[in-house]
Tab-separated table of C-alpha atoms in Angstrom:
chain	number	residue	atom	x	y	z
A	1	MET	CA	96.702	261.489	89.599
A	2	LEU	CA	98.032	260.424	86.180
A	3	LYS	CA	94.927	258.321	85.907
A	4	LYS	CA	92.920	261.460	85.484
A	5	VAL	CA	95.186	262.712	82.713
A	6	GLU	CA	94.909	259.415	80.860
A	7	GLN	CA	91.084	259.821	80.715
A	8	ASN	CA	91.671	262.927	78.598
A	9	ARG	CA	93.159	261.908	75.309
A	10	ASP	CA	94.372	264.975	74.085
A	11	LEU	CA	96.092	265.966	77.403
A	12	TRP	CA	97.504	262.420	77.742
A	13	GLU	CA	99.159	262.333	74.270
A	14	LEU	CA	100.518	265.857	75.087
A	15	PHE	CA	101.963	264.782	78.321
A	16	THR	CA	103.483	261.442	76.998
A	17	LYS	CA	104.445	263.031	73.802
A	18	LYS	CA	103.059	260.390	71.649
A	19	GLU	CA	103.903	262.374	68.549
A	20	GLU	CA	107.631	261.924	69.312
A	21	TYR	CA	107.399	258.169	69.155
A	22	ASN	CA	109.092	256.803	65.977
A	23	ALA	CA	109.073	260.299	64.457
A	24	ALA	CA	109.751	260.207	60.769
A	25	LEU	CA	111.390	263.621	60.705
A	26	LEU	CA	114.059	264.827	63.095
A	27	ASP	CA	116.782	267.643	62.671
A	28	LYS	CA	120.595	266.691	62.207
A	29	TYR	CA	121.087	266.026	65.772
A	30	GLY	CA	118.161	263.635	65.960
A	31	ARG	CA	116.053	266.010	67.981
A	32	PHE	CA	112.368	266.378	67.543
A	33	PRO	CA	111.906	270.118	67.305
A	34	TYR	CA	108.999	272.455	68.124
A	35	TYR	CA	108.343	273.480	64.558
A	36	LEU	CA	107.454	269.988	63.700
A	37	SER	CA	105.135	269.606	66.748
A	38	ARG	CA	101.442	269.723	66.482
A	39	GLN	CA	101.658	271.543	69.866
A	40	ARG	CA	101.094	275.240	69.163
A	41	ASN	CA	100.320	276.314	72.739
A	42	VAL	CA	103.782	275.818	74.093
A	43	PHE	CA	103.813	278.731	76.484
A	44	GLU	CA	100.728	277.372	78.419
A	45	PRO	CA	101.434	274.302	80.701
A	46	GLU	CA	98.103	272.791	79.961
A	47	VAL	CA	98.653	269.346	81.730
A	48	SER	CA	100.051	271.049	84.781
A	49	GLU	CA	96.940	273.349	84.927
A	50	PHE	CA	94.715	270.204	84.657
A	51	LEU	CA	96.475	268.576	87.399
A	52	LEU	CA	96.107	271.578	89.725
A	53	LYS	CA	92.460	271.557	89.164
A	54	ASN	CA	92.420	268.037	90.148
A	55	GLY	CA	94.240	267.802	93.382
A	56	LEU	CA	97.910	268.620	92.745
A	57	ASN	CA	98.759	271.050	95.475
A	58	PRO	CA	102.531	271.770	95.741
A	59	GLU	CA	104.072	273.597	98.871
A	60	TYR	CA	107.598	274.625	98.664
A	61	PRO	CA	110.080	274.797	101.428
A	62	GLU	CA	109.799	277.870	103.681
A	63	GLY	CA	106.532	278.846	102.158
A	64	LYS	CA	108.116	279.734	98.825
A	65	LYS	CA	105.457	280.407	95.985
A	66	PHE	CA	107.205	278.384	93.278
A	67	ALA	CA	110.633	276.953	92.513
A	68	VAL	CA	113.359	277.916	89.940
A	69	CYS	CA	115.910	275.167	89.079
A	70	LEU	CA	119.153	277.025	88.003
A	71	THR	CA	121.468	275.081	85.796
A	72	HIS	CA	124.640	275.500	83.678
A	73	ASP	CA	125.703	273.168	80.949
A	74	ILE	CA	129.761	273.369	80.891
A	75	ASP	CA	130.723	272.637	77.413
A	76	PHE	CA	133.936	274.877	77.490
A	77	VAL	CA	136.353	275.978	80.134
A	78	TYR	CA	139.013	277.468	77.759
A	79	ILE	CA	138.888	280.166	75.102
A	80	ASP	CA	140.319	278.881	71.849
A	81	THR	CA	143.419	280.530	70.294
A	82	LEU	CA	141.278	282.584	67.830
A	83	ASN	CA	138.848	283.903	70.366
A	84	THR	CA	141.637	284.812	72.719
A	85	ALA	CA	143.341	287.088	69.947
A	86	ALA	CA	139.737	288.623	69.131
A	87	ARG	CA	139.044	289.238	72.762
A	88	THR	CA	142.368	290.729	73.392
A	89	VAL	CA	141.945	293.107	70.433
A	90	LYS	CA	138.591	294.245	71.612
A	91	ALA	CA	139.884	294.828	75.002
A	92	LEU	CA	142.619	296.964	73.681
A	93	LYS	CA	140.140	299.074	71.722
A	94	ARG	CA	137.960	299.442	74.874
A	95	GLY	CA	141.103	300.805	76.640
A	96	GLN	CA	140.996	297.582	79.019
A	97	PHE	CA	144.801	297.124	79.073
A	98	ALA	CA	144.722	294.880	81.987
A	99	GLU	CA	142.272	292.430	80.576
A	100	ALA	CA	144.089	292.546	77.227
A	101	SER	CA	147.381	291.494	78.978
A	102	MET	CA	145.723	288.639	80.778
A	103	LEU	CA	143.864	286.915	78.280
A	104	PRO	CA	146.753	285.387	76.452
A	105	PHE	CA	148.000	283.720	79.835
A	106	SER	CA	144.488	282.440	80.930
A	107	ARG	CA	145.249	278.934	80.284
A	108	ILE	CA	148.257	279.213	82.825
A	109	ASN	CA	146.418	281.445	85.556
A	110	LYS	CA	142.945	280.199	85.592
A	111	THR	CA	141.667	283.232	87.524
A	112	TRP	CA	142.468	285.238	84.425
A	113	ASN	CA	140.181	282.862	82.338
A	114	PRO	CA	136.757	284.260	81.826
A	115	LEU	CA	135.230	280.738	81.178
A	116	TRP	CA	136.936	279.149	84.435
A	117	ASN	CA	134.003	281.253	86.199
A	118	PHE	CA	132.355	278.611	88.345
A	119	ARG	CA	133.059	280.404	91.684
A	120	ARG	CA	132.034	283.782	90.151
A	121	ILE	CA	128.763	282.295	89.245
A	122	MET	CA	128.173	280.920	92.670
A	123	ASP	CA	129.211	284.065	94.376
A	124	LEU	CA	126.443	285.841	92.206
A	125	GLU	CA	123.737	283.367	92.888
A	126	GLU	CA	124.544	283.483	96.592
A	127	LYS	CA	123.701	287.300	96.599
A	128	TYR	CA	120.155	286.333	95.588
A	129	GLY	CA	119.779	283.343	97.973
A	130	ALA	CA	120.124	280.801	95.222
A	131	LYS	CA	122.176	277.768	94.252
A	132	SER	CA	122.444	275.944	91.100
A	133	THR	CA	123.580	272.750	89.169
A	134	PHE	CA	126.665	272.495	87.061
A	135	TYR	CA	126.449	269.740	84.321
A	136	PHE	CA	130.086	268.858	83.152
A	137	LEU	CA	131.012	267.098	79.932
A	138	THR	CA	133.412	264.219	80.731
A	139	LEU	CA	134.609	263.467	77.050
A	140	ASP	CA	137.732	261.701	76.131
A	141	PRO	CA	140.296	262.935	73.438
A	142	GLY	CA	138.795	262.030	69.923
A	143	ASN	CA	135.131	262.556	71.043
A	144	GLU	CA	133.043	264.980	69.242
A	145	ASP	CA	133.411	268.497	71.055
A	146	PHE	CA	136.125	267.407	73.377
A	147	THR	CA	137.878	270.706	74.844
A	148	PHE	CA	139.036	269.670	78.252
A	149	SER	CA	139.792	266.789	80.464
A	150	ILE	CA	137.384	266.509	83.473
A	151	GLU	CA	140.525	265.520	85.710
A	152	GLU	CA	141.781	269.220	85.244
A	153	LEU	CA	138.641	270.329	87.167
A	154	GLU	CA	139.036	268.121	90.239
A	155	GLY	CA	139.511	271.104	92.543
A	156	GLU	CA	136.545	273.183	91.310
A	157	LEU	CA	134.184	270.091	91.426
A	158	GLY	CA	135.185	269.715	94.954
A	159	TYR	CA	134.497	273.271	95.810
A	160	ILE	CA	131.234	273.249	94.085
A	161	LEU	CA	130.023	270.282	96.176
A	162	GLU	CA	131.494	271.714	99.365
A	163	GLU	CA	129.566	274.768	99.115
A	164	GLY	CA	126.259	273.181	98.445
A	165	TRP	CA	125.982	273.515	94.671
A	166	GLU	CA	125.521	270.346	92.604
A	167	VAL	CA	127.606	268.647	89.944
A	168	GLY	CA	125.655	266.699	87.386
A	169	LEU	CA	126.626	264.863	84.211
A	170	HIS	CA	126.506	266.463	80.722
A	171	GLY	CA	126.402	263.514	78.332
A	172	GLY	CA	128.232	263.832	75.159
A	173	HIS	CA	126.701	263.506	71.743
A	174	GLU	CA	125.992	259.974	71.580
A	175	ALA	CA	125.083	259.288	75.210
A	176	TYR	CA	121.428	259.867	74.781
A	177	ASN	CA	121.146	256.701	72.758
A	178	ASN	CA	123.817	254.400	74.376
A	179	LEU	CA	123.615	252.961	77.785
A	180	ILE	CA	127.275	251.859	77.732
A	181	GLU	CA	128.430	255.397	76.885
A	182	ILE	CA	126.130	256.720	79.633
A	183	LYS	CA	127.451	254.532	82.283
A	184	LYS	CA	131.100	255.219	80.996
A	185	LYS	CA	130.801	259.015	81.236
A	186	LYS	CA	129.099	258.786	84.691
A	187	GLN	CA	131.698	256.580	86.250
A	188	LYS	CA	134.417	258.935	85.034
A	189	LEU	CA	132.789	261.884	86.619
A	190	GLU	CA	132.012	260.013	89.834
A	191	LYS	CA	135.682	258.817	90.073
A	192	VAL	CA	136.872	262.592	89.777
A	193	LEU	CA	134.035	263.646	92.138
A	194	GLY	CA	134.389	260.940	94.735
A	195	GLU	CA	130.553	260.852	94.946
A	196	LYS	CA	127.674	259.512	93.059
A	197	VAL	CA	126.231	261.571	90.239
A	198	MET	CA	122.342	261.678	90.315
A	199	GLY	CA	121.539	264.604	87.699
A	200	TYR	CA	121.834	264.455	83.902
A	201	ARG	CA	121.477	266.656	80.921
A	202	ASN	CA	122.392	265.619	77.335
A	203	HIS	CA	124.718	267.684	75.238
A	204	TYR	CA	122.695	269.616	72.492
A	205	LEU	CA	119.562	268.562	74.263
A	206	ARG	CA	119.789	265.411	72.283
A	207	PHE	CA	116.988	263.099	73.428
A	208	LYS	CA	114.763	260.195	72.072
A	209	THR	CA	111.345	259.747	73.560
A	210	PRO	CA	110.935	257.470	75.658
A	211	GLU	CA	114.165	255.524	75.145
A	212	THR	CA	116.614	258.145	76.686
A	213	TRP	CA	114.482	258.010	79.926
A	214	GLU	CA	114.706	254.227	80.102
A	215	LEU	CA	118.405	254.335	79.732
A	216	LEU	CA	119.117	257.010	82.516
A	217	ALA	CA	116.981	255.024	84.824
A	218	ASP	CA	118.837	251.880	84.145
A	219	ALA	CA	122.159	254.048	84.645
A	220	GLY	CA	121.199	254.931	88.034
A	221	PHE	CA	120.232	258.693	87.714
A	222	SER	CA	117.678	260.202	90.082
A	223	TYR	CA	116.590	262.948	87.523
A	224	ASP	CA	116.950	264.253	84.027
A	225	SER	CA	116.661	267.940	82.942
A	226	THR	CA	116.973	267.671	79.014
A	227	PHE	CA	113.525	267.490	78.028
A	228	GLY	CA	112.765	271.036	76.551
A	229	TYR	CA	112.756	272.262	72.905
A	230	HIS	CA	116.084	273.486	71.562
A	231	ASP	CA	114.324	275.768	69.155
A	232	CYS	CA	111.674	277.262	71.395
A	233	ALA	CA	111.361	278.167	75.120
A	234	GLY	CA	108.231	276.912	77.057
A	235	PHE	CA	106.603	273.662	77.987
A	236	ARG	CA	107.372	270.673	75.843
A	237	ASN	CA	104.704	268.342	77.214
A	238	GLY	CA	102.425	270.923	78.947
A	239	MET	CA	104.376	270.364	82.245
A	240	CYS	CA	105.730	272.935	84.498
A	241	HIS	CA	106.144	270.370	87.243
A	242	PRO	CA	108.490	267.703	87.668
A	243	PHE	CA	107.016	264.288	86.525
A	244	LYS	CA	107.784	260.746	86.119
A	245	PRO	CA	107.447	259.909	82.390
A	246	TYR	CA	105.075	257.161	81.097
A	247	ASN	CA	106.358	254.735	78.382
A	248	LEU	CA	103.390	254.047	75.950
A	249	LYS	CA	105.346	251.086	74.695
A	250	THR	CA	105.468	249.150	78.017
A	251	GLY	CA	102.408	250.897	79.528
A	252	LYS	CA	104.630	251.682	82.531
A	253	GLU	CA	106.093	254.713	84.387
A	254	ILE	CA	109.732	255.022	83.950
A	255	ASN	CA	111.734	255.009	87.237
A	256	ILE	CA	113.254	258.604	86.932
A	257	LEU	CA	112.011	262.115	87.465
A	258	GLU	CA	112.118	264.601	84.783
A	259	LEU	CA	112.683	268.475	85.645
A	260	PRO	CA	111.432	269.598	82.271
A	261	LEU	CA	113.669	272.367	80.713
A	262	THR	CA	111.782	275.774	80.218
A	263	ILE	CA	114.352	278.556	79.079
A	264	MET	CA	117.766	278.164	77.613
A	265	ASP	CA	120.039	281.163	76.756
A	266	THR	CA	120.806	279.838	73.147
A	267	THR	CA	117.254	279.215	72.505
A	268	LEU	CA	116.202	282.748	73.342
A	269	PHE	CA	118.995	284.575	71.480
A	270	GLN	CA	120.006	282.067	68.730
A	271	SER	CA	118.242	278.908	67.346
A	272	GLN	CA	114.802	279.686	65.617
A	273	MET	CA	113.666	282.318	68.283
A	274	ARG	CA	116.724	284.892	67.736
A	275	LEU	CA	115.103	287.451	70.115
A	276	ASP	CA	116.578	290.753	71.411
A	277	PHE	CA	116.915	291.367	74.765
A	278	GLU	CA	113.681	293.354	75.117
A	279	HIS	CA	111.512	290.529	73.623
A	280	ALA	CA	113.548	287.792	75.248
A	281	TRP	CA	112.993	289.476	78.597
A	282	ALA	CA	109.167	289.793	77.870
A	283	LEU	CA	108.907	286.224	77.168
A	284	THR	CA	111.000	285.189	80.177
A	285	GLU	CA	108.807	287.411	82.669
A	286	MET	CA	105.689	285.742	81.034
A	287	LEU	CA	106.960	282.291	81.761
A	288	ILE	CA	107.922	283.079	85.291
A	289	LEU	CA	104.790	284.437	85.934
A	290	THR	CA	102.858	281.361	84.449
A	291	VAL	CA	104.975	278.896	86.565
A	292	GLU	CA	104.324	281.057	89.735
A	293	ARG	CA	100.776	280.995	88.916
A	294	CYS	CA	100.803	277.105	88.676
A	295	ARG	CA	103.013	276.756	91.730
A	296	GLY	CA	105.496	275.088	89.475
A	297	VAL	CA	109.343	274.736	88.824
A	298	LEU	CA	110.912	277.021	86.252
A	299	THR	CA	114.066	275.188	84.922
A	300	VAL	CA	116.632	277.575	83.477
A	301	LEU	CA	119.821	276.911	81.468
A	302	TRP	CA	122.489	279.480	81.284
A	303	HIS	CA	125.862	278.289	80.044
A	304	ASN	CA	129.151	279.621	81.608
A	305	THR	CA	129.993	280.927	78.266
A	306	TYR	CA	127.062	283.441	78.460
A	307	MET	CA	128.095	284.801	81.741
A	308	GLN	CA	129.485	287.980	80.242
A	309	GLY	CA	128.298	291.239	78.843
A	310	GLU	CA	124.515	291.870	78.282
A	311	TYR	CA	123.895	287.980	78.772
A	312	LEU	CA	125.177	288.179	82.362
A	313	VAL	CA	123.010	291.491	82.869
A	314	PHE	CA	119.882	289.390	81.820
A	315	TYR	CA	120.852	286.380	84.195
A	316	LYS	CA	121.287	288.865	87.020
A	317	LYS	CA	117.883	290.352	86.132
A	318	LEU	CA	116.331	287.002	86.126
A	319	LEU	CA	117.840	286.178	89.517
A	320	GLN	CA	116.702	289.372	91.132
A	321	HIS	CA	112.973	289.009	89.709
A	322	CYS	CA	112.772	285.543	90.903
A	323	SER	CA	114.231	286.507	94.436
A	324	GLU	CA	111.668	289.321	94.706
A	325	LYS	CA	108.993	286.899	93.716
A	326	GLY	CA	109.903	284.688	96.520
A	327	ALA	CA	111.047	281.848	94.474
A	328	TRP	CA	112.977	278.733	95.929
A	329	MET	CA	116.092	278.636	93.678
A	330	ALA	CA	117.787	275.470	94.192
A	331	PRO	CA	119.948	272.945	92.435
A	332	GLY	CA	117.973	269.995	90.639
A	333	ILE	CA	119.075	267.279	93.000
A	334	GLN	CA	117.320	269.363	95.846
A	335	ILE	CA	114.223	269.774	93.880
A	336	CYS	CA	114.115	266.288	92.812
A	337	ASN	CA	114.532	264.984	96.324
A	338	TRP	CA	111.768	267.283	97.626
A	339	TRP	CA	109.415	266.565	94.826
A	340	LYS	CA	109.810	262.883	95.299
A	341	GLU	CA	108.821	263.204	99.083
A	342	GLU	CA	105.840	265.604	97.954
A	343	TYR	CA	104.765	263.212	95.245
A	344	ASP	CA	104.687	260.132	97.420
A	345	SER	CA	102.735	262.201	100.014
A	346	GLN	CA	100.078	263.091	97.352
A	347	GLY	CA	99.917	259.828	95.760
């Protein structure tokens, strides 16, 4: 089917992201941002629409209309001292005396810690018939952004797996461009987990096209879910379906599946978009409708740090809306395995 896309030069260059190869301008994290792209139609999955017109016909389990890949990047599991003090003061001002008394001791009693919330997230998703993927950092002391040791979470990781959710690797700052680092962090997570880790997303969405895909394939991952713009929601290469990337340098497909990232919480509310809740929901609803129309996969990243206040209300609204639309809401590895079967059957 890719042969048909290859015959359309504009779509082929969009699909392969030719403009990102050896890009001269990148941001301070080595990322290719949307604002530097020639692509101006990021909210329309042009390549997926072309594929649908040319024979792609995905049918999801149990007759579901489209799929939603729910994911959470776990960068923090503790509140730092300053944030704990600030939260305690706010709780006192609101008259929430029980919360105010628990916060200072949240490192001792994990159930009082608002960021040790994996089971609460799972309970919420279960109400809507959904399951998700948790991507965990496995940094070492001294690594940039080190805040916790993965060994501390062994019990939680086991619980997540036992209940049918997925544990994936959240690669640190340098992993996207370093095979040794990727393998080291993967092995560290697998040692704690006691199982192979098949799913990946890089910290800060750091990514180098097409090299990062090649490194992840060499490291033994089944799929990646990093490929989305950090500064704009939408469809980075015109795809709202999983795809095998194509390396223009080698002229070959890369042996890994990409579940392209569509929506990230910090992209909507921070980054360059800085939307209020009303406009963020209008955009989210439009993207859901677009993916539904294309019978595609909507990949959502909602950090565990955003599972509170109005951000939590927003996430609940997203779950309810997708549930009412009959979406298949599943972890990345389930979608990956299903798509590979479907892809093979359709050639």
